[in-house]
Amino acid sequence: HRRNARAMHMCCMSLWQIAGDRQARFQLNHFAAASVVVDVMKEHASNNAVLDFSMRALVLLSEESQAARQLILNAKAVAVVRHAMFKHGVEAGGRDIVEDLDVQEQACRLVEILVGGANDARQVVHQGALQMLYSVAGNKGASDGRVKQQACLSLYAIINLLPSQQSRDHSTEEGGEEN
């Protein structure tokens, strides 16, 4: 069923609901559920419903577990999300952000929750988080106030942990504009 996006959407939504319980979340993390969710996200990144609920589940799984955060970072989940956020693909020069506000908000939230220290911040930066967050925060059409606020909170979390020169260097390397 992993090839069926609808089935994966229902699985991720169910996992998100189950992960809302702290004891269940502990058990899910014990069995490395985040690894499965990242795999599903990679396979179905073009499906907004799967992307939305897989990120919601990853946020809950990683809230209290450094092991889950590290697993998600090592799986390059932020790079997958960054690529999926742009309609025509980042590599193709696409700059049209997906219009689903829940997907935008969850992408920004996932970045914020993954950044627990300077090493985590460096990892999300290397996976393209700054470009994605700058694009969402500066988007004049497809984002709303709550999404822009979450993008700014996530940017703040990263920038607070990086030396100022490093964050400027990566924003220009990733295609962002230096301010």
Tab-separated table of C-alpha atoms in Angstrom:
chain	number	residue	atom	x	y	z
A	1	HIS	CA	0.000	0.000	0.000
A	2	ARG	CA	3.008	2.337	0.237
A	3	ARG	CA	2.523	3.371	-3.393
A	4	ASN	CA	-1.065	4.456	-2.731
A	5	ALA	CA	-1.016	8.137	-1.687
A	6	ARG	CA	-4.519	7.976	-0.196
A	7	ALA	CA	-3.579	5.036	2.025
A	8	MET	CA	-0.390	6.813	3.105
A	9	HIS	CA	-2.370	9.979	3.864
A	10	MET	CA	-4.671	7.972	6.144
A	11	CYS	CA	-1.695	6.244	7.802
A	12	CYS	CA	0.110	9.525	8.460
A	13	MET	CA	-3.066	11.144	9.743
A	14	SER	CA	-3.663	8.202	12.093
A	15	LEU	CA	-0.061	8.249	13.261
A	16	TRP	CA	-0.339	11.992	13.940
A	17	GLN	CA	-3.466	11.405	16.030
A	18	ILE	CA	-1.859	8.547	17.963
A	19	ALA	CA	1.343	10.552	18.523
A	20	GLY	CA	-0.739	13.161	20.333
A	21	ASP	CA	-0.611	10.835	23.366
A	22	ARG	CA	2.714	11.109	25.204
A	23	GLN	CA	2.991	7.396	26.078
A	24	ALA	CA	2.098	6.366	22.545
A	25	ARG	CA	4.677	8.832	21.222
A	26	PHE	CA	7.317	7.202	23.447
A	27	GLN	CA	6.462	3.776	22.002
A	28	LEU	CA	6.424	5.085	18.432
A	29	ASN	CA	9.857	6.623	18.950
A	30	HIS	CA	11.105	3.375	20.472
A	31	PHE	CA	10.257	1.668	17.185
A	32	ALA	CA	11.711	4.531	15.088
A	33	ALA	CA	8.367	5.459	13.546
A	34	ALA	CA	9.897	8.708	12.290
A	35	SER	CA	12.018	6.695	9.864
A	36	VAL	CA	8.912	5.191	8.256
A	37	VAL	CA	7.199	8.586	8.109
A	38	VAL	CA	10.213	10.174	6.395
A	39	ASP	CA	10.254	7.345	3.830
A	40	VAL	CA	6.544	7.875	3.128
A	41	MET	CA	7.118	11.628	2.828
A	42	LYS	CA	9.929	11.086	0.329
A	43	GLU	CA	7.798	8.800	-1.805
A	44	HIS	CA	4.678	11.007	-1.748
A	45	ALA	CA	6.142	14.528	-1.435
A	46	SER	CA	4.044	15.757	-4.340
A	47	ASN	CA	0.810	14.903	-2.490
A	48	ASN	CA	-0.096	17.835	-0.214
A	49	ALA	CA	-2.252	15.748	2.156
A	50	VAL	CA	0.503	13.179	2.716
A	51	LEU	CA	3.100	15.917	3.078
A	52	ASP	CA	0.961	17.854	5.576
A	53	PHE	CA	0.188	14.930	7.879
A	54	SER	CA	3.624	13.352	7.629
A	55	MET	CA	5.122	16.653	8.810
A	56	ARG	CA	2.515	16.924	11.586
A	57	ALA	CA	3.473	13.425	12.766
A	58	LEU	CA	7.202	14.223	12.571
A	59	VAL	CA	6.707	17.394	14.628
A	60	LEU	CA	4.986	15.438	17.399
A	61	LEU	CA	7.472	12.569	17.283
A	62	SER	CA	10.442	14.911	17.520
A	63	GLU	CA	9.141	17.257	20.229
A	64	GLU	CA	10.554	15.270	23.142
A	65	SER	CA	13.031	12.973	21.439
A	66	GLN	CA	16.505	14.011	20.394
A	67	ALA	CA	16.900	10.562	18.779
A	68	ALA	CA	13.843	11.175	16.573
A	69	ARG	CA	15.085	14.669	15.662
A	70	GLN	CA	18.479	13.263	14.705
A	71	LEU	CA	16.891	10.485	12.660
A	72	ILE	CA	14.759	13.053	10.793
A	73	LEU	CA	17.748	15.330	10.200
A	74	ASN	CA	19.945	12.464	9.001
A	75	ALA	CA	17.198	11.348	6.602
A	76	LYS	CA	17.379	14.819	5.014
A	77	ALA	CA	13.659	15.407	5.559
A	78	VAL	CA	14.099	19.190	5.375
A	79	ALA	CA	15.614	18.883	1.884
A	80	VAL	CA	12.633	16.756	0.798
A	81	VAL	CA	10.197	19.333	2.191
A	82	ARG	CA	12.116	22.228	0.626
A	83	HIS	CA	11.954	20.576	-2.776
A	84	ALA	CA	8.240	19.789	-2.389
A	85	MET	CA	7.424	23.377	-1.363
A	86	PHE	CA	8.114	24.704	-4.837
A	87	LYS	CA	5.680	23.790	-7.613
A	88	HIS	CA	8.250	23.533	-10.375
A	89	GLY	CA	11.157	22.220	-8.341
A	90	VAL	CA	13.983	24.195	-6.832
A	91	GLU	CA	16.549	22.778	-9.239
A	92	ALA	CA	14.457	23.907	-12.222
A	93	GLY	CA	14.389	27.432	-10.847
A	94	GLY	CA	10.777	27.185	-9.693
A	95	ARG	CA	9.788	29.822	-7.184
A	96	ASP	CA	6.035	29.281	-6.971
A	97	ILE	CA	5.372	28.024	-3.450
A	98	VAL	CA	2.674	25.398	-2.971
A	99	GLU	CA	-0.566	27.150	-2.134
A	100	ASP	CA	-1.653	24.787	0.657
A	101	LEU	CA	-1.233	26.949	3.771
A	102	ASP	CA	-1.198	23.930	6.089
A	103	VAL	CA	1.731	22.450	4.166
A	104	GLN	CA	3.586	25.776	4.336
A	105	GLU	CA	2.950	26.124	8.065
A	106	GLN	CA	3.929	22.536	8.893
A	107	ALA	CA	7.138	22.839	6.849
A	108	CYS	CA	8.137	25.898	8.863
A	109	ARG	CA	7.092	24.250	12.145
A	110	LEU	CA	9.107	21.127	11.350
A	111	VAL	CA	12.239	23.215	10.809
A	112	GLU	CA	11.686	25.046	14.096
A	113	ILE	CA	11.205	21.848	16.119
A	114	LEU	CA	14.256	20.174	14.577
A	115	VAL	CA	16.578	23.002	15.575
A	116	GLY	CA	17.682	22.090	19.078
A	117	GLY	CA	21.256	23.325	18.933
A	118	ALA	CA	23.944	24.758	16.679
A	119	ASN	CA	24.679	21.419	14.970
A	120	ASP	CA	20.977	20.936	14.186
A	121	ALA	CA	20.803	24.480	12.845
A	122	ARG	CA	23.763	23.806	10.552
A	123	GLN	CA	22.108	20.622	9.278
A	124	VAL	CA	18.819	22.310	8.392
A	125	VAL	CA	20.719	25.154	6.726
A	126	HIS	CA	22.681	22.650	4.615
A	127	GLN	CA	19.370	21.064	3.609
A	128	GLY	CA	18.057	24.402	2.295
A	129	ALA	CA	15.868	25.556	5.181
A	130	LEU	CA	16.892	29.219	4.949
A	131	GLN	CA	15.875	29.538	1.310
A	132	MET	CA	12.540	27.860	1.992
A	133	LEU	CA	11.814	29.988	5.070
A	134	TYR	CA	12.882	33.219	3.353
A	135	SER	CA	10.633	32.341	0.415
A	136	VAL	CA	7.633	31.648	2.647
A	137	ALA	CA	8.177	34.738	4.811
A	138	GLY	CA	8.640	36.982	1.776
A	139	ASN	CA	5.898	35.494	-0.395
A	140	LYS	CA	3.356	38.110	-1.359
A	141	GLY	CA	0.580	35.823	-2.559
A	142	ALA	CA	0.458	32.258	-1.333
A	143	SER	CA	1.128	32.745	2.386
A	144	ASP	CA	-0.977	34.203	5.175
A	145	GLY	CA	-0.156	35.792	8.526
A	146	ARG	CA	0.053	32.585	10.561
A	147	VAL	CA	2.351	30.985	7.990
A	148	LYS	CA	4.602	34.035	7.775
A	149	GLN	CA	4.735	34.186	11.577
A	150	GLN	CA	5.774	30.520	11.756
A	151	ALA	CA	8.397	31.095	9.036
A	152	CYS	CA	9.815	34.009	11.023
A	153	LEU	CA	9.846	31.982	14.269
A	154	SER	CA	11.721	29.219	12.489
A	155	LEU	CA	14.195	31.671	10.973
A	156	TYR	CA	14.715	33.199	14.412
A	157	ALA	CA	15.409	29.754	15.914
A	158	ILE	CA	18.072	29.053	13.278
A	159	ILE	CA	19.674	32.483	13.209
A	160	ASN	CA	19.953	32.565	17.007
A	161	LEU	CA	22.097	29.438	16.908
A	162	LEU	CA	24.386	30.282	13.995
A	163	PRO	CA	27.215	32.787	13.907
A	164	SER	CA	25.944	35.731	11.874
A	165	GLN	CA	28.493	35.323	9.064
A	166	GLN	CA	27.580	31.662	8.548
A	167	SER	CA	23.846	32.370	8.192
A	168	ARG	CA	24.556	35.122	5.637
A	169	ASP	CA	26.910	32.878	3.658
A	170	HIS	CA	24.353	30.072	3.429
A	171	SER	CA	21.451	32.309	2.502
A	172	THR	CA	23.332	33.547	-0.556
A	173	GLU	CA	24.648	30.055	-1.418
A	174	GLU	CA	21.138	28.584	-1.351
A	175	GLY	CA	19.832	31.195	-3.756
A	176	GLY	CA	18.379	33.568	-1.162
A	177	GLU	CA	18.944	37.251	-1.170
A	178	GLU	CA	21.261	38.895	1.324
A	179	ASN	CA	19.564	41.639	3.323
